[in-house]
């Protein structure tokens, strides 16, 4: 269907002249184009990965897909060269490597992204050598207020205190106070702190609940974090919208399985107990008999034997 034979879908007064590459909406003028972008929230950029049915797949769609794959390959090559030349050789890499080690010693699996990702560039988490603590860059999301705030939280701080600082800071900011009005009028037992479970399938969206009365370090123990924690502050009427993890899928507490990590964090490296392997054959010709077992002791700790991959 020609564009010139269809009325403008915005004003319905003149025949169309332009077709939006993204939503295929027909407009007659620049004013109508801007109005339709504001009303529909459209950016006007064609979705290169949009689904195309087999009946509508033609040579032009094949060419677009081919160019799209070439563009992705070019960006991957550029990212690989940038990573090898600047990222791994910079001083920031050694700080990041130290941060990952310290997080692993505390039972937290910290995963970082390449520099091209905005989440990597926004991350301000760092390890404080003086106080031997991690200062986490935390993203607080308030779904009921459609608001998002960030703060630097020490790992030893209680979550309820960190949340109170976000609430108190709204007193000096009228706009923030207006957005968080529904939260400031609620009691603590009507608010849940949730975090999304990372490193799962795309269709597996589950959340785990954080304890208000425990520190951030205890809540992140035995968990996987991508760059920095993102905490969802959920009101009681919205609890049903977030599916929590099942009990059998839950993680072990730090009190049960984190003793070794706490020892490493305090500088006391624990040594594993010897493992005994039975020998079936004796290959020493000079001896008439050989021992029935040999003891193998693993001396190296995970921190000392880690390598950069």
XYZ file of C-alpha atoms in Angstrom:
309
model
C 0.000 0.000 0.000
C 1.393 3.374 -1.040
C 1.903 5.982 1.651
C 0.392 8.759 -0.444
C -2.974 6.985 -0.683
C -3.485 6.752 3.108
C -4.555 9.543 5.430
C -2.176 10.687 8.141
C -2.749 8.591 11.245
C -1.977 11.537 13.538
C -4.095 14.402 12.201
C -6.293 12.492 9.682
C -6.472 15.594 7.482
C -3.835 15.173 4.790
C -2.409 12.223 2.905
C 0.670 10.596 4.296
C 4.225 11.337 3.224
C 6.356 9.443 5.727
C 6.269 5.984 7.264
C 7.954 5.393 10.632
C 10.686 2.739 10.253
C 9.909 1.307 13.703
C 6.124 1.287 14.168
C 5.118 1.729 10.476
C 2.856 4.654 11.391
C 2.064 7.056 8.534
C 2.529 10.801 9.002
C 2.108 13.827 6.773
C 4.524 16.367 8.242
C 7.378 16.852 10.669
C 4.945 18.119 13.310
C 2.877 14.917 13.076
C 6.057 12.823 13.253
C 7.089 14.524 16.511
C 3.566 14.196 17.934
C 3.403 10.478 17.192
C 6.841 9.915 18.788
C 5.743 11.684 21.959
C 2.386 9.898 22.110
C 3.641 6.390 21.290
C 7.068 6.644 22.915
C 8.643 5.671 19.586
C 12.243 6.587 18.777
C 11.879 6.169 15.018
C 14.764 3.688 14.744
C 14.037 0.467 12.900
C 14.127 -2.648 15.068
C 16.672 -4.782 13.275
C 15.882 -7.841 15.394
C 12.095 -7.673 14.979
C 10.286 -10.914 14.183
C 9.332 -11.380 10.525
C 6.935 -14.204 9.568
C 8.010 -16.626 6.895
C 5.296 -15.369 4.537
C 6.739 -11.839 4.687
C 10.388 -12.859 4.426
C 11.952 -11.681 1.147
C 15.347 -10.848 -0.292
C 15.346 -7.437 1.383
C 14.799 -9.011 4.817
C 17.615 -11.474 4.121
C 19.950 -8.619 3.192
C 19.009 -6.676 6.329
C 19.708 -9.716 8.523
C 23.053 -10.260 6.828
C 24.080 -6.640 7.400
C 22.869 -6.850 10.999
C 25.072 -9.891 11.669
C 28.042 -8.194 10.031
C 27.526 -5.148 12.255
C 27.434 -7.345 15.355
C 30.626 -9.135 14.316
C 32.381 -5.814 13.749
C 31.370 -4.568 17.205
C 32.539 -7.793 18.815
C 35.933 -7.504 17.156
C 36.253 -3.890 18.265
C 35.282 -4.826 21.803
C 37.821 -7.648 21.867
C 40.660 -5.377 20.743
C 39.663 -2.697 23.231
C 39.561 -5.242 26.035
C 43.009 -6.630 25.285
C 44.760 -3.305 24.776
C 43.285 -0.955 27.333
C 41.191 -2.857 29.843
C 43.471 -5.675 30.938
C 46.591 -3.463 31.008
C 45.088 -0.583 32.966
C 45.568 -0.032 36.665
C 41.824 -0.259 37.189
C 41.979 -3.920 36.245
C 44.123 -4.756 39.258
C 41.699 -2.915 41.535
C 38.834 -4.832 39.959
C 40.696 -8.103 40.363
C 41.258 -7.323 44.041
C 37.576 -6.430 44.445
C 36.453 -9.738 42.929
C 38.808 -11.661 45.209
C 37.561 -9.860 48.310
C 33.951 -10.454 47.293
C 34.694 -14.150 46.723
C 36.309 -14.390 50.161
C 33.048 -13.079 51.598
C 31.020 -15.707 49.744
C 29.748 -13.367 46.999
C 30.228 -14.193 43.325
C 30.879 -10.824 41.647
C 30.604 -10.812 37.870
C 31.832 -7.839 35.844
C 30.980 -6.751 32.323
C 33.099 -5.242 29.523
C 33.717 -1.509 29.477
C 31.299 -1.001 26.599
C 28.306 -1.694 28.868
C 26.786 1.276 30.677
C 26.316 -0.794 33.831
C 30.090 -1.306 34.037
C 30.758 2.407 33.617
C 28.157 3.339 36.251
C 29.554 0.987 38.856
C 31.330 2.791 41.715
C 31.946 -0.203 43.978
C 35.425 -0.292 45.502
C 37.426 -2.075 48.164
C 38.647 -0.008 51.120
C 42.008 -1.366 52.246
C 42.137 0.773 55.378
C 38.918 -0.593 56.863
C 39.085 -3.946 55.026
C 35.548 -3.514 53.719
C 33.724 -3.270 50.410
C 31.768 -0.118 49.648
C 28.966 -1.265 47.354
C 27.322 0.914 44.743
C 23.657 0.030 45.352
C 20.758 0.789 43.047
C 17.422 1.233 44.870
C 14.292 0.738 42.769
C 10.879 1.833 44.022
C 8.341 0.262 41.620
C 5.281 1.860 43.235
C 6.817 5.317 42.752
C 8.473 4.548 39.403
C 11.706 5.933 40.852
C 15.315 4.796 41.075
C 18.073 6.114 43.337
C 21.679 5.129 43.966
C 23.952 5.284 46.991
C 27.261 3.974 48.321
C 26.644 1.497 51.144
C 29.298 -0.054 53.360
C 29.016 -3.824 53.566
C 28.784 -3.713 57.373
C 25.801 -1.371 57.399
C 22.345 -2.733 58.202
C 19.920 -2.611 55.279
C 17.258 -0.835 57.302
C 19.727 1.971 58.083
C 20.735 2.261 54.437
C 17.082 2.468 53.392
C 16.406 5.106 56.052
C 19.189 7.264 54.606
C 17.427 7.198 51.235
C 14.154 8.154 52.906
C 15.687 10.897 55.057
C 17.532 12.459 52.129
C 14.141 12.985 50.483
C 13.358 15.671 53.076
C 15.826 18.045 51.438
C 14.613 17.152 47.936
C 10.928 18.012 47.353
C 10.734 16.003 44.142
C 12.144 12.878 45.803
C 9.879 13.383 48.812
C 6.852 13.518 46.530
C 7.855 10.322 44.743
C 8.531 8.383 47.961
C 5.422 9.590 49.759
C 3.798 6.148 49.585
C 6.882 4.540 51.128
C 7.576 7.017 53.929
C 4.033 6.584 55.286
C 4.401 2.794 55.628
C 5.769 0.669 58.447
C 8.773 -1.578 57.925
C 6.661 -4.741 58.121
C 4.739 -3.555 55.033
C 7.888 -3.214 52.913
C 10.008 -5.995 51.457
C 13.508 -5.730 50.030
C 13.988 -8.063 47.075
C 16.826 -8.855 44.702
C 16.686 -10.652 41.396
C 18.463 -13.994 41.135
C 21.263 -13.619 38.578
C 22.932 -16.089 36.203
C 19.708 -17.923 35.364
C 17.789 -18.580 32.173
C 15.996 -15.671 30.548
C 12.575 -17.166 31.292
C 13.531 -17.904 34.920
C 12.701 -14.719 36.806
C 12.834 -15.216 40.556
C 13.610 -12.977 43.502
C 14.979 -13.586 46.981
C 14.074 -11.594 50.049
C 16.648 -9.603 52.000
C 16.682 -9.312 55.768
C 16.225 -5.726 56.983
C 18.004 -6.405 60.247
C 21.168 -7.932 58.735
C 24.087 -6.234 57.055
C 24.549 -5.990 53.324
C 27.464 -8.423 53.527
C 25.326 -11.107 55.176
C 22.535 -10.649 52.651
C 24.902 -10.974 49.676
C 26.619 -14.083 51.009
C 26.301 -17.136 48.705
C 24.782 -14.935 45.995
C 25.765 -13.891 42.465
C 25.981 -10.189 41.666
C 26.430 -8.639 38.237
C 28.419 -5.406 38.747
C 26.404 -4.058 41.709
C 23.327 -4.963 43.777
C 19.924 -3.778 42.583
C 17.405 -3.785 45.439
C 13.662 -3.605 44.792
C 11.685 -1.859 47.554
C 8.234 -3.446 47.255
C 5.067 -2.485 49.102
C 2.751 -5.065 50.626
C 0.063 -4.749 47.927
C 2.656 -5.571 45.233
C 4.199 -8.643 46.860
C 2.215 -11.007 44.640
C 3.814 -9.541 41.505
C 7.265 -10.857 42.490
C 7.765 -14.606 42.507
C 10.185 -15.630 45.224
C 12.606 -18.529 44.930
C 11.516 -21.884 46.244
C 12.880 -23.152 49.494
C 14.630 -26.094 47.861
C 16.352 -23.646 45.482
C 17.509 -21.419 48.336
C 21.143 -20.881 49.241
C 22.938 -21.924 52.371
C 23.405 -19.292 55.008
C 26.804 -17.857 55.773
C 26.567 -19.214 59.296
C 26.436 -22.778 57.954
C 28.742 -22.694 54.952
C 30.651 -19.408 55.155
C 33.064 -20.165 57.979
C 35.957 -20.698 55.604
C 35.177 -17.472 53.740
C 35.127 -15.510 56.995
C 38.501 -16.968 57.940
C 40.005 -15.984 54.607
C 38.543 -12.488 54.886
C 40.237 -12.094 58.277
C 43.569 -13.306 56.945
C 43.345 -16.807 58.432
C 43.651 -19.167 55.490
C 42.177 -22.526 56.317
C 43.881 -25.682 55.094
C 41.772 -28.526 53.789
C 41.960 -31.882 55.473
C 44.081 -34.482 53.689
C 42.400 -36.711 51.139
C 43.467 -40.368 51.034
C 43.581 -42.149 47.666
C 44.107 -45.972 47.656
C 46.809 -47.367 45.393
C 46.052 -50.447 43.318
C 49.545 -51.063 41.970
C 53.017 -50.414 43.257
C 55.519 -49.337 40.625
C 58.567 -49.039 42.861
C 60.793 -51.981 41.987
C 63.264 -51.316 44.775
C 60.669 -51.936 47.489
C 59.164 -55.288 48.293
C 55.911 -53.784 49.371
C 54.285 -50.448 49.178
C 51.869 -48.526 51.297
C 48.207 -49.065 50.632
C 47.463 -45.376 50.471
C 49.010 -42.010 49.777
C 48.059 -38.709 51.303
C 47.522 -35.715 49.042
C 47.241 -32.367 50.746
C 45.988 -29.332 48.929
C 48.140 -26.511 50.191
C 47.099 -23.713 47.884
C 44.115 -21.604 48.790
C 41.646 -20.416 46.102
C 42.871 -16.846 46.493
C 46.526 -17.714 45.951
C 45.919 -20.067 43.041
C 43.525 -17.869 41.098
C 44.631 -16.831 37.633
C 43.362 -14.321 35.116
C 41.489 -15.994 32.356
